[in-house]
Short mmCIF file of C-alpha atoms in Angstrom, two decimals:
data_model
loop_
_atom_site.label_atom_id
_atom_site.label_comp_id
_atom_site.label_asym_id
_atom_site.label_seq_id
_atom_site.Cartn_x
_atom_site.Cartn_y
_atom_site.Cartn_z
CA MET A 636 11.10 -2.15 40.36
CA GLU A 637 14.36 -3.19 38.69
CA ASN A 638 12.92 -6.62 37.81
CA THR A 639 9.90 -4.94 36.28
CA ARG A 640 12.15 -2.74 34.16
CA ARG A 641 14.24 -5.73 33.04
CA ASN A 642 11.14 -7.70 32.09
CA PHE A 643 9.84 -4.71 30.13
CA LEU A 644 13.08 -4.35 28.18
CA LYS A 645 13.22 -8.10 27.57
CA ARG A 646 9.71 -8.09 26.11
CA LEU A 647 10.59 -5.06 24.01
CA GLY A 648 13.70 -6.72 22.63
CA GLN A 649 11.67 -9.77 21.69
CA GLY A 650 9.18 -7.58 19.82
CA THR A 651 6.26 -8.86 21.88
CA LEU A 652 5.10 -5.61 23.42
CA GLY A 653 1.90 -4.43 21.81
CA SER A 654 1.84 -7.22 19.23
CA MET A 655 -0.75 -9.54 20.76
CA THR A 656 -3.54 -8.35 18.46
CA LEU A 657 -1.66 -9.37 15.29
CA PRO A 658 -1.28 -13.05 14.40
CA MET A 659 1.24 -12.51 11.59
CA PHE A 660 3.77 -9.97 10.36
CA GLY A 661 7.13 -9.85 8.62
CA ASN A 662 8.49 -13.22 7.54
CA GLU A 663 5.56 -14.99 9.19
CA LEU A 664 3.14 -12.99 7.07
CA GLN A 665 5.03 -13.78 3.87
CA ALA A 666 5.05 -17.47 4.87
CA HIS A 667 1.27 -17.30 5.31
CA TRP A 668 0.75 -15.84 1.83
CA GLN A 669 2.96 -18.52 0.36
CA ALA A 670 1.26 -21.29 2.37
CA ILE A 671 -2.17 -20.43 0.95
CA GLY A 672 -0.77 -20.42 -2.59
CA LEU A 673 -0.39 -16.75 -3.50
CA ASN A 674 3.04 -17.47 -4.96
CA SER A 675 1.88 -20.38 -7.12
CA ASN A 676 2.22 -18.66 -10.54
CA ASP A 677 -1.31 -19.88 -11.24
CA SER A 678 -3.27 -18.02 -13.91
CA THR A 679 -6.70 -19.58 -13.38
CA GLU A 680 -9.72 -17.61 -12.26
CA ALA A 681 -9.76 -19.73 -9.09
CA TYR A 682 -6.33 -18.29 -8.25
CA TRP A 683 -7.47 -14.72 -8.78
CA LYS A 684 -10.51 -15.37 -6.60
CA LEU A 685 -8.02 -16.35 -3.90
CA VAL A 686 -6.28 -13.01 -4.41
CA LYS A 687 -9.65 -11.27 -4.20
CA SER A 688 -10.35 -13.01 -0.88
CA GLN A 689 -7.35 -11.19 0.63
CA PHE A 690 -9.30 -7.91 0.40
CA ASN A 691 -12.13 -7.06 2.76
CA LEU A 692 -14.22 -4.71 0.63
CA ALA A 693 -17.66 -3.71 1.90
CA GLU A 694 -20.46 -6.21 1.37
CA GLY A 695 -22.30 -5.55 -1.88
CA LEU A 696 -19.61 -3.21 -3.22
CA HIS A 697 -18.26 -3.83 -6.74
CA TYR A 698 -15.14 -1.67 -6.71
CA PHE A 699 -13.88 -0.45 -10.09
CA ASN A 700 -12.39 2.78 -8.72
CA ASN A 701 -8.83 1.77 -7.87
CA ALA A 702 -7.46 4.65 -9.96
CA SER A 703 -8.92 6.96 -7.31
CA LEU A 704 -7.81 4.97 -4.27
CA GLY A 705 -6.83 1.38 -3.63
CA ALA A 706 -7.71 -0.88 -0.69
CA SER A 707 -5.05 -2.49 1.48
CA SER A 708 -5.39 -6.24 1.76
CA THR A 709 -6.43 -7.58 5.15
CA HIS A 710 -2.92 -8.66 6.11
CA ILE A 711 -1.32 -5.39 4.98
CA GLN A 712 -3.75 -3.71 7.36
CA GLN A 713 -2.77 -6.11 10.14
CA ALA A 714 0.93 -5.56 9.55
CA THR A 715 0.44 -1.79 9.71
CA ASN A 716 -1.60 -2.12 12.91
CA HIS A 717 1.18 -4.24 14.41
CA PHE A 718 3.64 -1.40 13.89
CA ARG A 719 1.11 1.09 15.25
CA ASN A 720 0.74 -0.97 18.42
CA LEU A 721 4.50 -1.13 18.86
CA LEU A 722 4.77 2.64 18.42
CA ASP A 723 2.09 3.36 20.98
CA GLY A 724 3.73 0.89 23.38
CA PHE A 725 7.00 2.87 23.35
CA PRO A 726 6.51 6.09 21.32
CA SER A 727 9.90 7.77 21.66
CA LYS A 728 11.87 4.60 20.91
CA TYR A 729 10.19 3.84 17.61
CA MET A 730 9.61 7.37 16.35
CA TRP A 731 13.23 8.39 16.70
CA GLY A 732 15.63 5.64 15.80
CA GLY A 733 14.03 2.34 16.77
CA TRP A 734 12.98 1.52 13.22
CA GLU A 735 15.94 2.79 11.21
CA GLU A 736 16.76 -0.70 9.93
CA GLU A 737 13.13 -1.43 9.02
CA LYS A 738 12.81 1.89 7.17
CA GLU A 739 15.91 1.11 5.14
CA GLN A 740 14.58 -2.37 4.38
CA THR A 741 11.41 -0.77 3.02
CA ARG A 742 13.51 1.57 0.87
CA GLU A 743 15.44 -1.41 -0.47
CA LYS A 744 12.22 -3.23 -1.34
CA VAL A 745 10.91 -0.23 -3.26
CA ALA A 746 14.21 0.22 -5.07
CA HIS A 747 14.29 -3.44 -6.09
CA LEU A 748 10.72 -3.26 -7.41
CA PHE A 749 11.66 -0.39 -9.74
CA SER A 750 15.16 -1.69 -10.65
CA VAL A 751 17.05 1.23 -9.11
CA THR A 752 19.28 1.71 -6.06
CA ALA A 753 18.10 2.51 -2.54
CA GLU A 754 20.11 5.76 -2.72
CA GLU A 755 17.71 6.93 -5.44
CA ILE A 756 14.49 6.37 -3.45
CA ALA A 757 12.84 8.68 -0.93
CA LEU A 758 9.76 7.61 1.05
CA ILE A 759 7.35 10.55 0.93
CA HIS A 760 3.58 11.03 1.39
CA ASN A 761 2.04 11.05 -2.09
CA THR A 762 2.40 12.09 -5.72
CA THR A 763 1.28 15.64 -4.95
CA GLU A 764 4.18 16.11 -2.55
CA GLY A 765 6.58 14.72 -5.13
CA MET A 766 5.37 17.06 -7.86
CA ASN A 767 5.61 20.04 -5.48
CA LEU A 768 9.14 18.99 -4.53
CA ILE A 769 10.15 18.94 -8.19
CA ALA A 770 8.37 22.11 -9.28
CA ARG A 771 9.66 24.17 -6.36
CA SER A 772 13.29 23.05 -6.68
CA PHE A 773 14.32 24.75 -9.90
CA ASP A 774 15.80 28.24 -10.20
CA LEU A 775 14.24 28.88 -13.60
CA GLN A 776 14.43 32.31 -15.20
CA PRO A 777 11.64 34.38 -16.82
CA GLY A 778 11.14 33.13 -20.35
CA ASP A 779 12.24 29.57 -19.57
CA GLU A 780 9.68 26.93 -20.54
CA VAL A 781 8.19 23.84 -18.92
CA ILE A 782 6.12 21.44 -21.01
CA LEU A 783 2.91 20.13 -19.43
CA ALA A 784 0.50 18.37 -21.78
CA ASP A 785 -3.22 19.04 -21.48
CA HIS A 786 -3.99 15.72 -19.71
CA GLU A 787 -1.80 16.39 -16.66
CA HIS A 788 -3.48 15.82 -13.30
CA ALA A 789 -4.17 18.94 -11.25
CA SER A 790 -1.54 17.84 -8.72
CA GLY A 791 1.01 17.74 -11.53
CA ARG A 792 -0.06 21.06 -13.03
CA ILE A 793 -0.78 23.35 -10.07
CA PRO A 794 2.70 23.11 -8.47
CA TRP A 795 4.24 24.43 -11.71
CA GLU A 796 1.65 27.22 -11.88
CA VAL A 797 2.27 28.30 -8.28
CA TRP A 798 6.04 27.85 -7.96
CA GLN A 799 7.19 28.73 -11.49
CA GLU A 800 4.54 30.41 -13.67
CA THR A 801 4.18 33.20 -11.11
CA LYS A 802 7.90 33.96 -11.66
CA GLY A 803 7.45 34.44 -15.39
CA ILE A 804 8.20 30.90 -16.50
CA LYS A 805 6.11 29.85 -19.50
CA LEU A 806 4.05 26.67 -19.20
CA VAL A 807 3.63 25.07 -22.62
CA ARG A 808 0.42 23.00 -22.84
CA PRO A 809 0.38 20.83 -25.99
CA GLU A 810 -2.77 18.82 -26.74
CA LEU A 811 -2.58 15.04 -26.73
CA PRO A 812 -4.82 12.92 -28.95
CA ILE A 813 -7.45 11.01 -26.96
CA VAL A 814 -6.88 7.76 -28.86
CA PRO A 815 -3.47 7.95 -30.59
CA LYS A 816 -2.76 5.55 -33.44
CA ASN A 817 0.72 4.69 -32.13
CA VAL A 818 3.46 5.74 -29.72
CA GLN A 819 5.20 7.93 -32.27
CA GLU A 820 2.14 10.15 -32.55
CA LEU A 821 2.57 11.04 -28.87
CA VAL A 822 6.33 11.50 -29.17
CA THR A 823 5.73 13.96 -32.00
CA VAL A 824 3.49 16.08 -29.78
CA TYR A 825 6.33 16.55 -27.31
CA LYS A 826 8.94 17.00 -30.03
CA ASN A 827 6.94 19.84 -31.56
CA ALA A 828 6.53 21.53 -28.15
CA ILE A 829 10.27 21.72 -27.42
CA THR A 830 12.05 25.02 -28.04
CA SER A 831 15.47 26.40 -27.17
CA ARG A 832 13.96 27.70 -23.89
CA THR A 833 12.58 24.33 -22.70
CA LYS A 834 14.13 23.31 -19.37
CA VAL A 835 11.80 20.62 -18.03
CA ILE A 836 9.18 18.22 -19.39
CA SER A 837 6.72 17.14 -16.70
CA MET A 838 4.46 14.31 -17.79
CA CYS A 839 2.25 11.48 -16.56
CA HIS A 840 3.29 7.90 -17.08
CA MET A 841 -0.42 7.14 -17.45
CA VAL A 842 -2.98 9.93 -17.64
CA ASN A 843 -5.83 9.69 -15.15
CA THR A 844 -8.40 10.86 -17.70
CA ASN A 845 -8.55 7.87 -20.04
CA GLY A 846 -5.71 5.58 -18.96
CA MET A 847 -3.43 6.46 -21.89
CA ILE A 848 0.22 5.48 -21.33
CA LEU A 849 2.70 8.17 -22.38
CA PRO A 850 6.10 7.33 -23.95
CA ILE A 851 8.45 8.16 -21.07
CA ARG A 852 11.54 6.44 -22.47
CA GLU A 853 11.24 7.95 -25.94
CA VAL A 854 10.59 11.45 -24.60
CA SER A 855 13.43 11.14 -22.06
CA LYS A 856 15.92 10.18 -24.77
CA MET A 857 14.82 13.08 -26.94
CA ALA A 858 14.86 15.54 -24.02
CA HIS A 859 18.28 14.58 -22.71
CA GLU A 860 19.85 15.14 -26.11
CA LYS A 861 18.84 18.78 -25.65
CA GLY A 862 19.77 19.07 -21.96
CA ILE A 863 16.13 18.96 -20.80
CA LEU A 864 15.11 17.21 -17.57
CA VAL A 865 12.09 14.87 -17.41
CA ALA A 866 9.81 14.52 -14.37
CA VAL A 867 7.17 11.80 -14.27
CA ASP A 868 3.88 11.54 -12.38
CA GLY A 869 3.57 7.77 -11.85
CA ALA A 870 0.46 7.81 -9.67
CA GLN A 871 -1.48 5.54 -12.02
CA THR A 872 1.24 3.06 -12.94
CA ALA A 873 3.28 2.11 -9.87
CA GLY A 874 2.24 -1.46 -9.14
CA MET A 875 -0.03 -1.95 -12.17
CA PHE A 876 2.66 -3.35 -14.46
CA ASN A 877 6.43 -3.82 -14.52
CA ILE A 878 8.42 -0.60 -14.39
CA ASP A 879 12.19 -0.36 -14.81
CA LEU A 880 13.01 3.26 -14.01
CA LYS A 881 16.56 2.92 -15.32
CA ALA A 882 15.19 1.78 -18.66
CA LEU A 883 12.68 4.66 -18.74
CA GLU A 884 15.64 7.07 -18.36
CA CYS A 885 13.57 9.81 -16.67
CA ASP A 886 15.21 12.06 -14.08
CA PHE A 887 12.43 12.01 -11.50
CA TYR A 888 9.45 9.74 -10.87
CA THR A 889 6.90 10.08 -8.09
CA ALA A 890 3.89 7.96 -7.20
CA SER A 891 1.30 7.33 -4.52
CA ALA A 892 1.69 3.77 -3.25
CA HIS A 893 -1.90 3.64 -1.98
CA LYS A 894 -3.38 3.00 -5.43
CA TRP A 895 -1.99 0.00 -7.33
CA LEU A 896 0.44 -1.11 -4.62
CA PHE A 897 -2.35 -1.20 -1.97
CA SER A 898 -0.19 0.37 0.73
CA PRO A 899 -1.59 2.27 3.72
CA LYS A 900 -2.96 5.67 2.72
CA GLY A 901 -0.69 8.69 2.57
CA ILE A 902 2.51 6.91 1.54
CA GLY A 903 4.37 7.85 -1.61
CA ILE A 904 7.49 6.93 -3.53
CA PHE A 905 9.98 9.39 -4.99
CA TYR A 906 12.76 8.42 -7.38
CA ALA A 907 15.57 10.75 -8.39
CA LYS A 908 18.32 9.55 -10.69
CA LYS A 909 21.63 9.87 -8.87
CA GLU A 910 23.00 12.33 -11.42
CA SER A 911 19.87 14.52 -11.16
CA GLN A 912 19.55 14.76 -7.36
CA GLN A 913 21.69 17.91 -7.37
CA TYR A 914 18.71 19.90 -8.68
CA LEU A 915 16.37 19.02 -5.81
CA LYS A 916 15.67 21.02 -2.67
CA PRO A 917 13.64 19.59 0.23
CA LEU A 918 10.17 21.01 0.83
CA MET A 919 10.78 20.87 4.60
CA VAL A 920 13.98 21.36 6.58
CA ALA A 921 14.80 20.30 10.13
CA ARG A 922 17.80 18.93 12.01
CA GLY A 923 19.71 16.78 9.56
CA HIS A 924 19.09 19.14 6.65
CA THR A 925 22.76 18.96 5.72
CA ASP A 926 22.38 15.27 4.81
CA LYS A 927 23.62 14.94 1.23
CA SER A 928 21.71 11.72 0.56
CA ILE A 929 18.20 11.49 -0.87
CA ARG A 930 16.92 11.10 2.71
CA ARG A 931 17.04 14.87 3.03
CA LEU A 932 13.84 14.94 0.95
CA GLU A 933 11.92 12.98 3.62
CA ASN A 934 13.24 14.76 6.72
CA TYR A 935 9.89 15.41 8.46
CA ASN A 936 11.10 14.78 12.04
CA THR A 937 7.83 13.23 13.35
CA ARG A 938 5.82 11.21 10.82
CA ASN A 939 3.47 8.23 10.59
CA LEU A 940 6.08 5.47 10.53
CA PRO A 941 3.65 2.52 10.83
CA GLU A 942 2.32 3.46 7.40
CA VAL A 943 5.86 3.68 6.02
CA LEU A 944 6.59 0.17 7.26
CA GLY A 945 3.16 -0.90 6.01
CA LEU A 946 4.46 -0.02 2.54
CA GLY A 947 7.09 -2.69 3.08
CA ALA A 948 4.31 -5.22 3.76
CA ALA A 949 2.53 -4.05 0.61
CA ILE A 950 5.67 -4.61 -1.46
CA ASP A 951 5.95 -8.07 0.10
CA PHE A 952 2.36 -8.79 -0.96
CA HIS A 953 3.12 -7.62 -4.49
CA HIS A 954 6.26 -9.77 -4.58
CA THR A 955 4.45 -12.84 -3.22
CA ILE A 956 1.85 -12.74 -6.00
CA GLY A 957 4.63 -11.89 -8.45
CA ALA A 958 5.31 -8.76 -10.46
CA ALA A 959 5.14 -10.74 -13.71
CA GLN A 960 1.80 -12.26 -12.68
CA ILE A 961 0.33 -8.85 -11.87
CA HIS A 962 1.69 -7.36 -15.09
CA GLN A 963 0.10 -10.10 -17.17
CA ARG A 964 -3.20 -9.88 -15.29
CA SER A 965 -3.49 -6.12 -15.82
CA PHE A 966 -3.42 -6.55 -19.58
CA GLU A 967 -5.53 -9.73 -19.50
CA LEU A 968 -8.41 -7.98 -17.70
CA LYS A 969 -8.20 -5.01 -20.06
CA LYS A 970 -8.49 -7.25 -23.10
CA TYR A 971 -11.30 -9.28 -21.56
CA PHE A 972 -13.32 -6.14 -20.84
CA ARG A 973 -12.75 -4.67 -24.29
CA SER A 974 -13.76 -7.95 -25.96
CA LYS A 975 -17.17 -7.63 -24.33
CA LEU A 976 -17.93 -4.16 -25.72
CA GLU A 977 -15.89 -3.53 -28.85
CA GLY A 978 -18.01 -3.24 -31.97
CA ASN A 979 -21.20 -2.60 -30.02
CA PRO A 980 -22.78 0.65 -31.30
CA LYS A 981 -24.16 1.40 -27.84
CA PHE A 982 -20.68 1.99 -26.45
CA THR A 983 -17.53 3.91 -27.35
CA ILE A 984 -14.27 2.87 -25.69
CA LYS A 985 -12.14 5.98 -25.34
CA SER A 986 -8.86 4.39 -24.27
CA PRO A 987 -6.22 3.25 -26.79
CA ALA A 988 -6.31 -0.48 -27.53
CA GLN A 989 -2.57 -1.25 -27.89
CA ASP A 990 -0.78 -2.59 -24.81
CA GLU A 991 1.98 0.00 -25.17
CA LEU A 992 -0.70 2.70 -24.91
CA SER A 993 -3.08 1.44 -22.18
CA ALA A 994 -3.47 -1.17 -19.46
CA ALA A 995 -5.79 -1.68 -16.47
CA ILE A 996 -7.63 1.64 -16.74
CA GLN A 997 -10.24 1.84 -19.48
CA VAL A 998 -12.90 4.46 -20.12
CA VAL A 999 -16.16 3.83 -21.94
CA GLU A 1000 -19.02 6.06 -23.00
CA VAL A 1001 -22.59 4.80 -22.96
CA ASN A 1002 -23.63 6.56 -26.14
CA GLY A 1003 -26.46 9.05 -25.76
CA LYS A 1004 -26.34 9.16 -21.95
CA ASP A 1005 -24.72 11.65 -19.59
CA VAL A 1006 -21.89 9.91 -17.75
CA ARG A 1007 -22.88 11.34 -14.36
CA THR A 1008 -26.31 9.80 -14.73
CA VAL A 1009 -24.82 6.45 -15.75
CA LYS A 1010 -22.40 6.50 -12.79
CA GLN A 1011 -25.28 7.12 -10.37
CA GLU A 1012 -27.43 4.41 -11.93
CA LEU A 1013 -24.60 1.91 -11.67
CA TRP A 1014 -24.23 2.71 -8.00
CA ASP A 1015 -27.93 2.80 -7.14
CA GLY A 1016 -28.90 -0.30 -9.07
CA TYR A 1017 -25.78 -2.47 -8.98
CA GLY A 1018 -23.44 -1.30 -6.22
CA ILE A 1019 -20.76 -0.49 -8.81
CA ASP A 1020 -18.34 2.29 -7.88
CA CYS A 1021 -16.39 3.95 -10.69
CA ARG A 1022 -15.35 7.46 -11.73
CA PRO A 1023 -17.19 9.63 -14.28
CA MET A 1024 -14.79 11.54 -16.54
CA THR A 1025 -16.17 14.69 -18.17
CA SER A 1026 -13.04 16.58 -19.28
CA HIS A 1027 -11.72 16.46 -22.85
CA ASN A 1028 -15.23 15.62 -24.08
CA LEU A 1029 -14.88 12.12 -22.68
CA ASN A 1030 -18.36 11.74 -21.11
CA ALA A 1031 -17.10 8.31 -20.10
CA LEU A 1032 -16.85 5.99 -17.11
CA ARG A 1033 -13.32 5.36 -15.86
CA LEU A 1034 -13.03 1.71 -14.88
CA SER A 1035 -10.09 0.26 -12.93
CA PHE A 1036 -9.21 -3.43 -13.10
CA ALA A 1037 -7.10 -4.09 -10.01
CA ILE A 1038 -5.90 -7.57 -9.04
CA HIS A 1039 -8.96 -8.12 -6.83
CA ILE A 1040 -11.16 -7.87 -9.93
CA THR A 1041 -12.14 -11.20 -11.49
CA LYS A 1042 -13.58 -11.92 -14.91
CA GLN A 1043 -16.84 -12.70 -13.14
CA ASP A 1044 -16.76 -9.14 -11.76
CA ILE A 1045 -16.25 -7.79 -15.28
CA ASP A 1046 -19.17 -9.88 -16.54
CA TYR A 1047 -21.34 -8.32 -13.83
CA LEU A 1048 -20.18 -4.84 -14.86
CA VAL A 1049 -20.78 -5.47 -18.56
CA ASN A 1050 -24.26 -6.85 -17.93
CA ALA A 1051 -25.09 -3.73 -15.92
CA LEU A 1052 -23.81 -1.50 -18.72
CA HIS A 1053 -25.91 -3.36 -21.27
CA ALA A 1054 -28.98 -2.96 -19.07
CA LEU A 1055 -28.43 0.80 -18.73
CA ALA A 1056 -27.69 1.21 -22.44
CA ALA A 1057 -30.96 -0.50 -23.28
#
C-alpha cells in the first residue's frame, strides 16, 4: 500500500497523472507553434492559411461572427483539457492551492499583453461581470450622473440601471454619430455631456453595433481633469489590436477573453489602475475577503480553473503569432474588405473608414433588403455566419475578420453579397 502511495505521489509530482490524452502543453506547446512557423513574422496569405489551420471550425462553416464568440484553436483546447484531466485526477489538490503558481503566471501574461502590472489584473468570468463589479461598487448619491452613450452594450448599460439608477442616479445617454468624421467629433459628444454632477463615464472601447472605436485616451484625460472616473467595456477590442492600458489612462477596463483572444469560454479580464482600486467592492465574498490586493475581486472559492489556465495558453498563442502581426492583420483585412465594396451603389458600409475609428469589425447594408433576410440567405446558400444589426437604423450585417479569416474567405463573402444584391 505504501509503495502504491509513493508511486502515485511520484507520478503526480512529475505531472503525468491524467495527462496521457494530451500530446503537448506549456513550453512544449509553444515549441510546437514555433516549429511549424507561427512565429515567423510572415505576412503572406500562405502564412495566414497556416494560422487558419490551427482552428477546427465545422466543415462548410464560413465564420464571420467572432464579435459574438470566438473559437479556441485546437491546441488551446488541448491545453485546457490537459488541466481538466489533472483536476479530475486529484480534485482537492488542484482546486485549492495546487495551481497557485500557474494562476499567477497567467495573470502576469495578461498584464504583459496590456502593458500593466500583475497587481492591476483580476481574472474574472466575462465583461458582464466586470461591468456589474464597477457599477455596483460606487456609493453615488441621488442627482449624481453617469454618462453612458447610446451605443453601449446591454451588459454595460443594465448594471448601471439596476445598481445606480434605481437609487436616483441620473444616467446621461448622449447620441454618438454612426460614422463620425474624426476622433474629435466623438470627444465633443462626451465633453458636452459632462456636468458638475458627473461622477463616472462608462464607455465601450469599440461599440458592438458597427465596430466604431471610441476615444478612450482623449476622454480619460478630459474626465480626470474634472475628477471623473472612466470605466471601459473592452469586449470587442482585447486581442484584436495592440492595447496599452497605461497609455489609455482609463481607471477600469474589462473584457471577455473568449472573443478575440480565443480563450476557453467564460473567462474574462479585469484591469483596475492601482490608484483607482480603492473604489471597488467585490461582487462575491468568502474566506480571504480581507485581501487588500486585486485578487479579492476574483475570490469565488470553487471555480473552473482549467479554463483560467487555458487563458494562459491563449495568451501564449497570441504571443507566438505576435501582437504586432495580429494588429497589422486586423487593419489589413478591414481595408481589403472595404476595397471590394466601397463605391458600389448596392452597398452602404456603416463603419468609419479611418483606422483610429474602426478595425476588424465592419458592418454593411445591402441596400433595399432587410438585413435579417440577407443574414438567412447567406447562411442557407453559402454557410456564412454573421450577425444582423438592426438598432440605430443600421439594417446591416456585422462582419468580424478574426485571424483565421483569409483574403480568400473575404472574396467568398463578397461574391455571396454581390449575388444576393443582384
